[in-house]
Short mmCIF file of C-alpha atoms in Angstrom, two decimals:
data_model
loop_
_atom_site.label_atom_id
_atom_site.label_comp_id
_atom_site.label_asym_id
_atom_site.label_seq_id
_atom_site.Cartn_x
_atom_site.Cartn_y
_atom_site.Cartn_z
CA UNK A 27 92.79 121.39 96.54
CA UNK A 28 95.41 122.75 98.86
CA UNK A 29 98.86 123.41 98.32
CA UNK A 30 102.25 123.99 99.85
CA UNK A 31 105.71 124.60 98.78
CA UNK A 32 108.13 123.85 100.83
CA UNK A 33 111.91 125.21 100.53
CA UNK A 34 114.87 124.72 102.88
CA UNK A 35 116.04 128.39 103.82
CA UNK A 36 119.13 127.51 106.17
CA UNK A 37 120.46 130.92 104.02
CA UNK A 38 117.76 133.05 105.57
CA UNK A 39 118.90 131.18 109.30
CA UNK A 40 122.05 132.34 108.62
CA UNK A 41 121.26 135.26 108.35
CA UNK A 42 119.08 135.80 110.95
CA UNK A 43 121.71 134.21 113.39
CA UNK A 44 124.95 135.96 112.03
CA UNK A 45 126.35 132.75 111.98
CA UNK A 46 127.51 130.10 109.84
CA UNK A 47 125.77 126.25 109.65
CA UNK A 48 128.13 124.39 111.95
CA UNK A 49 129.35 121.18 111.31
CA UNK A 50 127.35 118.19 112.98
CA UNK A 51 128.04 117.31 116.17
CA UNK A 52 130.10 114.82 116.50
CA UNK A 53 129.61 112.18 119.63
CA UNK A 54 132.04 109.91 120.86
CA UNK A 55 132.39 106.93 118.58
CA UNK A 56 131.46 103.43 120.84
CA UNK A 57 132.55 100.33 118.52
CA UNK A 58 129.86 97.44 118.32
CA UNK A 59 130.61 94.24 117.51
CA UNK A 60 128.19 92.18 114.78
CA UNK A 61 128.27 88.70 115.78
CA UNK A 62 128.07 86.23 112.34
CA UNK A 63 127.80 82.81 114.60
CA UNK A 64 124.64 80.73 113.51
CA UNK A 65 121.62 81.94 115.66
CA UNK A 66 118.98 79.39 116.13
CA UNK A 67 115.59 80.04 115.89
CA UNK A 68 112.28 78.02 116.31
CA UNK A 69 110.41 76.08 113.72
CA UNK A 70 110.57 77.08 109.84
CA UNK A 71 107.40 78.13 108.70
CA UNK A 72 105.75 77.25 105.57
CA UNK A 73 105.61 80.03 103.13
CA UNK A 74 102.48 79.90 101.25
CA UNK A 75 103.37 78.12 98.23
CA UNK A 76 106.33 75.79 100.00
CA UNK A 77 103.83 72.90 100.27
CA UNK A 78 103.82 71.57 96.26
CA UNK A 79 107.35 72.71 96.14
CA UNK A 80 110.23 70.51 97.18
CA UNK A 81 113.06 72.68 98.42
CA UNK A 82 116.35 71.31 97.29
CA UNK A 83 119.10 73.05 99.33
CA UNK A 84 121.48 73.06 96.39
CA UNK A 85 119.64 75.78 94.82
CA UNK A 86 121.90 78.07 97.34
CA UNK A 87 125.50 79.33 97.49
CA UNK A 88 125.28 79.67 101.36
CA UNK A 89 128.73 81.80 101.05
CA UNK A 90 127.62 83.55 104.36
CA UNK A 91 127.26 80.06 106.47
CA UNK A 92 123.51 81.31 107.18
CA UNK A 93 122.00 78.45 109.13
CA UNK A 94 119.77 76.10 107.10
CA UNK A 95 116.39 77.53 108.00
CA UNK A 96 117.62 81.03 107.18
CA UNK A 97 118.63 79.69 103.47
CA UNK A 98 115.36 77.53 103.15
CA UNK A 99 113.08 80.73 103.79
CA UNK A 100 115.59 83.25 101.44
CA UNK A 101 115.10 80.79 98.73
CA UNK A 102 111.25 80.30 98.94
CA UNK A 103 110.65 84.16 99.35
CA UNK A 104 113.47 84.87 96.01
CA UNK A 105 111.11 81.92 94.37
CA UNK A 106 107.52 83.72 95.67
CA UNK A 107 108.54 87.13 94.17
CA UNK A 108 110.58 86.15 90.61
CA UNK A 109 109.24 89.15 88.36
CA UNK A 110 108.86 86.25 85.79
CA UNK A 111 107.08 83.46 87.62
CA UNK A 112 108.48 80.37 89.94
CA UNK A 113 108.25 78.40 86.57
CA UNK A 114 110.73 80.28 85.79
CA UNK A 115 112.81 80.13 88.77
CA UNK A 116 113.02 76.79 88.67
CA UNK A 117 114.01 76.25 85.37
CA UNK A 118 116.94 78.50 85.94
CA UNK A 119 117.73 76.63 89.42
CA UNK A 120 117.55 73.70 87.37
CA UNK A 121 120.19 75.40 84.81
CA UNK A 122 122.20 75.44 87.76
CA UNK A 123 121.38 79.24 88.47
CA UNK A 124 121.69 79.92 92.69
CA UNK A 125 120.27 82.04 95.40
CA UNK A 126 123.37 83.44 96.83
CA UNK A 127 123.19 84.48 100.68
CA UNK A 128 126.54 87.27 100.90
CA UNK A 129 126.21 87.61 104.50
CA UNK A 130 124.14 87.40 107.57
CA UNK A 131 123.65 88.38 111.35
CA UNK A 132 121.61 88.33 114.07
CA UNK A 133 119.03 91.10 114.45
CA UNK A 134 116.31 91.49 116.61
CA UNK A 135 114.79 88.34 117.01
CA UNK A 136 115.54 86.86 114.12
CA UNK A 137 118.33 87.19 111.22
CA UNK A 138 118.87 89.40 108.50
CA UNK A 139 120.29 87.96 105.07
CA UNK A 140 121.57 89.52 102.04
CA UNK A 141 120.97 87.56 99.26
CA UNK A 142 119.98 87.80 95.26
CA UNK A 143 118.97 85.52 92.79
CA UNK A 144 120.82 86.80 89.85
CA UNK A 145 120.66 86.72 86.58
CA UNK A 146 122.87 89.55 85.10
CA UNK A 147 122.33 93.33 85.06
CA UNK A 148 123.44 96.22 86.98
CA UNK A 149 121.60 95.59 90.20
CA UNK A 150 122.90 94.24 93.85
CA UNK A 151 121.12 91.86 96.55
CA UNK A 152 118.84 92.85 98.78
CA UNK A 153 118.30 92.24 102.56
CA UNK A 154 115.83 89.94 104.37
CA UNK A 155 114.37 89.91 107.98
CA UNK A 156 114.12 85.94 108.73
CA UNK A 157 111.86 85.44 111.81
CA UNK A 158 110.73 81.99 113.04
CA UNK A 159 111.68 80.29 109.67
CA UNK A 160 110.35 82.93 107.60
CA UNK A 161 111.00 86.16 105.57
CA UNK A 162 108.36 88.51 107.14
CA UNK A 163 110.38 91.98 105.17
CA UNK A 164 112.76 92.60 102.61
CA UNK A 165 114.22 95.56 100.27
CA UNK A 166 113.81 95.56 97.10
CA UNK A 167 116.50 96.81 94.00
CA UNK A 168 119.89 96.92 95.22
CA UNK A 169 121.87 99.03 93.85
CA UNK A 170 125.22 97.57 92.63
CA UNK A 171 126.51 101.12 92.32
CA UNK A 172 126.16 102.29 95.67
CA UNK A 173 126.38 101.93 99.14
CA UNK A 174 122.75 100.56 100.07
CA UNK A 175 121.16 101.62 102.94
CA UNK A 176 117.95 101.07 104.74
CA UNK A 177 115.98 101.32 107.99
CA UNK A 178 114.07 98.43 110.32
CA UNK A 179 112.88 98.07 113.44
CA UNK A 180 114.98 101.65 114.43
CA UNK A 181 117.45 100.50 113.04
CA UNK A 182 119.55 102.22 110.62
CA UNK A 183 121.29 99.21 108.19
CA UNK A 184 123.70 99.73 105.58
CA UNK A 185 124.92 96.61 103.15
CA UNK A 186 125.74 95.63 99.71
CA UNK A 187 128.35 93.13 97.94
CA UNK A 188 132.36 93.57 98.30
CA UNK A 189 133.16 96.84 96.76
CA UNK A 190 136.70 95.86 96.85
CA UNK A 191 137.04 95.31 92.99
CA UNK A 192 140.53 95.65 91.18
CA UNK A 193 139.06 95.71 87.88
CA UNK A 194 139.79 92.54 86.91
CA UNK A 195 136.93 90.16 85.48
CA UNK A 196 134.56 87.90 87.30
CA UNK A 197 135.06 86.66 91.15
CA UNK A 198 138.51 87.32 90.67
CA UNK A 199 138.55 90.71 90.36
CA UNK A 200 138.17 90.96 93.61
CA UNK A 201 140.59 92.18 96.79
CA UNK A 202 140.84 89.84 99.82
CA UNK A 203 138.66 91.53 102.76
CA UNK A 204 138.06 90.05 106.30
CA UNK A 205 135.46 92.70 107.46
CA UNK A 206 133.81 96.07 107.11
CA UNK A 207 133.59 98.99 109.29
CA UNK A 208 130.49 101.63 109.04
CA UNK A 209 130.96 105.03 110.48
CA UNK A 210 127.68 106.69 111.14
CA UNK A 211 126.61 110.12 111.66
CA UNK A 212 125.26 109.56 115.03
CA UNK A 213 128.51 108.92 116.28
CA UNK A 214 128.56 105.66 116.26
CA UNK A 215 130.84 102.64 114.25
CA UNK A 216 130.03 99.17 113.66
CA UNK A 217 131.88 96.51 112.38
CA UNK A 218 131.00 93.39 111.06
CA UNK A 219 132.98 89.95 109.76
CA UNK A 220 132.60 89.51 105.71
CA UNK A 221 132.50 85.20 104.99
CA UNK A 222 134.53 84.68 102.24
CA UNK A 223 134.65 88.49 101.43
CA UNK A 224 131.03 88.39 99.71
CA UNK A 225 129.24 90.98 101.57
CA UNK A 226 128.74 93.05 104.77
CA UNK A 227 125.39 93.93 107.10
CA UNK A 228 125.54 96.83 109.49
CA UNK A 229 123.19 97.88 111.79
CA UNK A 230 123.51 100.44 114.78
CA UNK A 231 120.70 101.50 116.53
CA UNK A 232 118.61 104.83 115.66
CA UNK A 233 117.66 107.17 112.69
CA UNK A 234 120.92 108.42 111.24
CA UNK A 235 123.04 108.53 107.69
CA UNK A 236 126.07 106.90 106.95
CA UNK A 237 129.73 108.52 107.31
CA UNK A 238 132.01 106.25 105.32
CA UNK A 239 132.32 102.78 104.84
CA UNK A 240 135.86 100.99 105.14
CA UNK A 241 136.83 97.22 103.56
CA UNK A 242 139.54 95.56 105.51
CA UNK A 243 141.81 92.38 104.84
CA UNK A 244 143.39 91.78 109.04
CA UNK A 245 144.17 95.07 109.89
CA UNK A 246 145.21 96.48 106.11
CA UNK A 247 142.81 98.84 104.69
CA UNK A 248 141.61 97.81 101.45
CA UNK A 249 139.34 100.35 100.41
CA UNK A 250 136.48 102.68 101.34
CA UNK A 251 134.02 104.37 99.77
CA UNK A 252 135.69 106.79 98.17
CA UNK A 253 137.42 104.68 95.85
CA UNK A 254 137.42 102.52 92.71
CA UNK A 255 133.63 101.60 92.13
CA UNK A 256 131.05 104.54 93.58
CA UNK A 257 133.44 107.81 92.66
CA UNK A 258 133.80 106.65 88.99
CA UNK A 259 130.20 106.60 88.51
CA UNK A 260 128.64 109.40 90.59
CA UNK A 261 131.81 111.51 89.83
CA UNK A 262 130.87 115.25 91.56
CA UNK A 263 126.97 115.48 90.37
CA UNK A 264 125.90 115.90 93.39
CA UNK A 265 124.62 119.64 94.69
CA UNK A 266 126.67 119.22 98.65
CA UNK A 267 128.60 121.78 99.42
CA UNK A 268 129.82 120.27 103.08
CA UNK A 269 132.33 117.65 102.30
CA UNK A 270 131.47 115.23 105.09
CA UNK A 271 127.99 114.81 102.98
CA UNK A 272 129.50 113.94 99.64
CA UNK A 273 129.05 110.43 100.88
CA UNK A 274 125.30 110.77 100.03
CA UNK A 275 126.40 111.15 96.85
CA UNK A 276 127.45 107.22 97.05
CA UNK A 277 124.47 106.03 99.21
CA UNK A 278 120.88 104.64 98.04
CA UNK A 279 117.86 104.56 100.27
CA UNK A 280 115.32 101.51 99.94
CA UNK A 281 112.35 100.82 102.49
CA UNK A 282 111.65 97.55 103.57
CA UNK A 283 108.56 95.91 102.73
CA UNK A 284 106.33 93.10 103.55
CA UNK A 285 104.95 92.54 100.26
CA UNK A 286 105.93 93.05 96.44
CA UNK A 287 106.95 96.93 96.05
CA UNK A 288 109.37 99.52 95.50
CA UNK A 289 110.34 103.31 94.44
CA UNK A 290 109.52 101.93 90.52
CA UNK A 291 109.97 105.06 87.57
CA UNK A 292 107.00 104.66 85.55
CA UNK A 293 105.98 106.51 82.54
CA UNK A 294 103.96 109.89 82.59
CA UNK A 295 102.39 108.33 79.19
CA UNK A 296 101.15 104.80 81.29
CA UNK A 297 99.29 107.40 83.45
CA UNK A 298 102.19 108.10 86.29
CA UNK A 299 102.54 111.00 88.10
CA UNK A 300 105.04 113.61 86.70
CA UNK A 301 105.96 117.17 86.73
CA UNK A 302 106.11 119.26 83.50
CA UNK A 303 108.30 121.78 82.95
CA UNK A 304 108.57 124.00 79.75
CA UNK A 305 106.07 121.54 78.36
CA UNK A 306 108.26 118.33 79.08
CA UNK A 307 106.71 115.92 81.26
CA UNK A 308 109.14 113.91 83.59
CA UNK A 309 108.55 110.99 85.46
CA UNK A 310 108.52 110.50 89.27
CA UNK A 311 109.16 107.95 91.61
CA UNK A 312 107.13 106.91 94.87
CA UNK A 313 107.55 105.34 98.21
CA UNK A 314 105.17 104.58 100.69
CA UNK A 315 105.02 105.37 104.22
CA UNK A 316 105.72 102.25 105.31
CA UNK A 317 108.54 101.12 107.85
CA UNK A 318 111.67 102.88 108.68
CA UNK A 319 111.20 105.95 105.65
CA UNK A 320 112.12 109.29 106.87
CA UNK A 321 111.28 112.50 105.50
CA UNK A 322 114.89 113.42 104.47
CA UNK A 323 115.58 110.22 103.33
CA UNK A 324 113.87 110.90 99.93
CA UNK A 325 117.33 113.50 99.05
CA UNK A 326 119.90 112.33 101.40
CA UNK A 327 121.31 109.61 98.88
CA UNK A 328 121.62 109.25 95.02
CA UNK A 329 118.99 107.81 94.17
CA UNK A 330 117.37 111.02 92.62
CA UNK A 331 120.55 111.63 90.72
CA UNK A 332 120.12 108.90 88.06
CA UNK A 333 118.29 111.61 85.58
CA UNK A 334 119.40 114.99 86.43
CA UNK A 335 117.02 117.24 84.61
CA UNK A 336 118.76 120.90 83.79
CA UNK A 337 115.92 123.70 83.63
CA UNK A 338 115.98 127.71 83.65
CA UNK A 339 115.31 129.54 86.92
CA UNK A 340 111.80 130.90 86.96
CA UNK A 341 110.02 128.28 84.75
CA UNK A 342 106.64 127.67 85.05
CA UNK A 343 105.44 123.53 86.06
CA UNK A 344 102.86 121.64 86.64
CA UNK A 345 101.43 118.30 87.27
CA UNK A 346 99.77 115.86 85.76
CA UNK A 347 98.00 112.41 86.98
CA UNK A 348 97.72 112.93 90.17
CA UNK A 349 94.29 112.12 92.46
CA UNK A 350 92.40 114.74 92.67
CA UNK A 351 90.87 114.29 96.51
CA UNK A 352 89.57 116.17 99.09
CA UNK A 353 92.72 115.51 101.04
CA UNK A 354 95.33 118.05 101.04
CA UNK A 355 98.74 117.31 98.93
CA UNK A 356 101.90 118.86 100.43
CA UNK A 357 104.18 119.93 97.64
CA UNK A 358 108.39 120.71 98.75
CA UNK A 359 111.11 121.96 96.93
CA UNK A 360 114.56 120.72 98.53
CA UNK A 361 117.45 122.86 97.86
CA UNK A 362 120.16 120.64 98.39
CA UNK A 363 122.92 123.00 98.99
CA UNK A 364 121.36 124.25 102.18
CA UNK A 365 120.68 120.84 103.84
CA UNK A 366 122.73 121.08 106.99
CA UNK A 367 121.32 117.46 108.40
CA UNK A 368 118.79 119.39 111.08
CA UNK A 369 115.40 117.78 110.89
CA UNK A 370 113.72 121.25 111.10
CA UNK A 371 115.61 123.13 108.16
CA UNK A 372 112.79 123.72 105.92
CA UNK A 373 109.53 125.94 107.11
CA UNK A 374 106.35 126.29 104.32
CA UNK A 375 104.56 128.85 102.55
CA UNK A 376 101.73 128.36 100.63
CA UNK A 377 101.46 128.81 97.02
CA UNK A 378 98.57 128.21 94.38
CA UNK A 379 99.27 125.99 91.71
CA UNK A 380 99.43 128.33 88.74
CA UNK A 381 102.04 129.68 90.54
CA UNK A 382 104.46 127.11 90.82
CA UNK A 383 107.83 128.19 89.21
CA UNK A 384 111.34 126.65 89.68
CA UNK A 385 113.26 128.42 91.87
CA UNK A 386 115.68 131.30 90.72
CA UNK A 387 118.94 130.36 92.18
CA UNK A 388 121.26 128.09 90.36
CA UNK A 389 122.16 125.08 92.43
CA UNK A 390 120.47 121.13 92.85
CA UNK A 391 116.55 121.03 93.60
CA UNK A 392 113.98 117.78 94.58
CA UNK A 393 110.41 118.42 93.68
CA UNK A 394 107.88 116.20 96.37
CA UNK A 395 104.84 115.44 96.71
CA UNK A 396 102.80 114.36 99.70
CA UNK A 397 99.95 112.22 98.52
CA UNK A 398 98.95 111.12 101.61
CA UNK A 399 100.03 107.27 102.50
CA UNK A 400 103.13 107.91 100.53
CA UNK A 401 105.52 110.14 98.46
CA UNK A 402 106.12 110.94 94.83
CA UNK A 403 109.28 112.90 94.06
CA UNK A 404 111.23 113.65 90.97
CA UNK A 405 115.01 113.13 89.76
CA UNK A 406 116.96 116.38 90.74
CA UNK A 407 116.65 119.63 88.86
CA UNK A 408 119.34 121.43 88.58
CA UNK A 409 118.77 125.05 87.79
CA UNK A 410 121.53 126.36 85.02
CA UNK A 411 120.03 130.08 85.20
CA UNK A 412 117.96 132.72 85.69
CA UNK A 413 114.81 132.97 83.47
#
């Protein structure tokens, strides 16, 4: 079986060019305006198990002021895809337990909703694509601590809950805010009203990152994302050495699906991919290629920084579970530090896999895997030394 490893070398561009990475080029910003007025659309549609199951509209906190057939098709696809089973959900509905739609707009041809069904635990809601009356895609696993961020349609969509928290308990630990504002890298900045102050959807068109994020009550700021919430917990893990990409440090990538799925860490000792290093297996994480994932997407946000794994330069790894097929797999190592946001920063050379060591440089490292219809990657290394 073939394989590749794949490094970012922006230092040997440098180099070459006698130059410095320059910063990205910046556009001039155009403001675009996210209506939150009810958008009709035709006919709900039955979602497959909506005909023994009489929808009660009480089961949802419509905080947002979705229109009716947006909220009817949330609910059923929240009831469809409880982990436990809609037994379940309805018992806790009937407990008085609600879907809760934070905020919606009109996209596409349809709407999108955030919404959650929960229950307690560190996670946020996630965001649904409503089309004629029903939810034909949806993220799964919000993060609660992070700016969520996602891709449809080409579209690039960030959203989560108020992060405008004073630290005091419950709903009322929360600041007043009338709307957010989303600053992209592509130049562009869209702003969007927040009902009630629950939770904010925006969308600009094409592939880019977020900038910064800003909470407003009128015209007051009342927070962005470098406050209160996201810097407490990520703190300055992260292996960026330009500034305007800290805020990746603060971001978390999820791909829309049409089914049940996700980037789920499983165990290496249930049979799950993982790399082993120094005789340690560790467990990675997968997404398919399915709508709106890009390459870079798999580093350019925390979400590989929730088990930072510290290793020595010039160790030896390998892996273990994975298919052995006839088709090639594509193995990168992602230096963070030398990320400048180009698409083409990275080139290949080929290596066997006995000789797969970590590299030699101290600094933040991503270890992926190409397996064909999707990727497996690993929590970032970071490399304390030279072996």
């Amino acid at each position: 079986m073939k394989k590749a490893c794949i490094s970012l070398i922006l230092t040997a561009c440098i180099l070459l060019s006698g130059c410095g990475a320059a910063a990205p080029e910046e556009t001039e910003s155009s403001v675009i305006e996210m209506p939150v007025e009810e958008v009709s659309v035709s006919a709900a549609a039955v979602e497959p198990d909506a005909a023994s199951y009489q929808y009660d509209p009480n089961i949802v906190d419509n905080a947002a002021g979705a229109d009716e057939e947006t909220a009817r098709a949330v609910a059923l696809r929240l009831r469809e895809d409880e982990r436990q089973d809609v037994e379940w959900f309805d018992k806790r509905t009937a407990e008085g337990v609600k879907v809760k739609i934070y905020a919606a707009i009109p996209f596409e041809n349809g709407i999108l909703a955030l919404a959650d069904f929960y229950i307690g635990g560190e996670v946020g809601p996630d965001l649904f694509y409503v089309e004629n009356g029903k939810v034909s895609a949806r993220t799964y696993g919000g993060d609660c601590w992070s700016i969520n961020y996602a891709r449809l349609y080409g579209h690039t969509i960030a959203y989560g809950r108020s992060f405008a928290w004073n630290g005091g308990p419950g709903e009322v630990g929360y600041i007043p805010t009338t709307h957010a504002e989303g600053e992209f890298f592509n130049g562009e900045t869209v702003r969007c009203d927040m009902p009630a102050g629950n939770g904010f959807i925006l969308a600009v068109p094409g592939d880019t990152w977020l900038k910064a994020v800003r909470l407003y009550d009128d015209e007051i700021l009342v927070c962005d994302d470098t406050c209160g919430e996201f810097v407490k917990f990520h703190g300055e893990r992260g292996g960026w050495e330009n500034t305007e990409y800290v805020v990746r440090e603060r971001t978390s990538f999820h791909s829309f699906y049409d089914g049940k799925a996700g980037g789920i860490m499983r165990s290496p000792e249930d049979g799950w991919p993982a790399v082993v290093i120094d005789g340690k297996a560790y467990g990675m994480q997968r997404y398919a290629k399915n709508e709106g994932l890009l390459f870079p997407d798999l580093w350019r946000n925390d979400n590989w920084m929730h088990q930072m794994t510290e290793v020595t330069g010039g160790a030896e790894f390998t892996f273990q579970n994975l298919s052995e097929t006839d088709e090639e797999q594509l193995v990168f190592c992602v230096n963070m530090a030398l990320d400048n946001g180009a698409e083409d920063s990275y080139a290949a050379e080929e290596a066997a896999l006995s000789q797969y060591k970590t590299p030699q440089l101290p600094g933040y490292y991503m270890l992926i895997v190409d397996a064909g219809d999707g990727y497996y990657y690993t929590s970032a290394m970071y490399v304390i030394s030279q072996g």
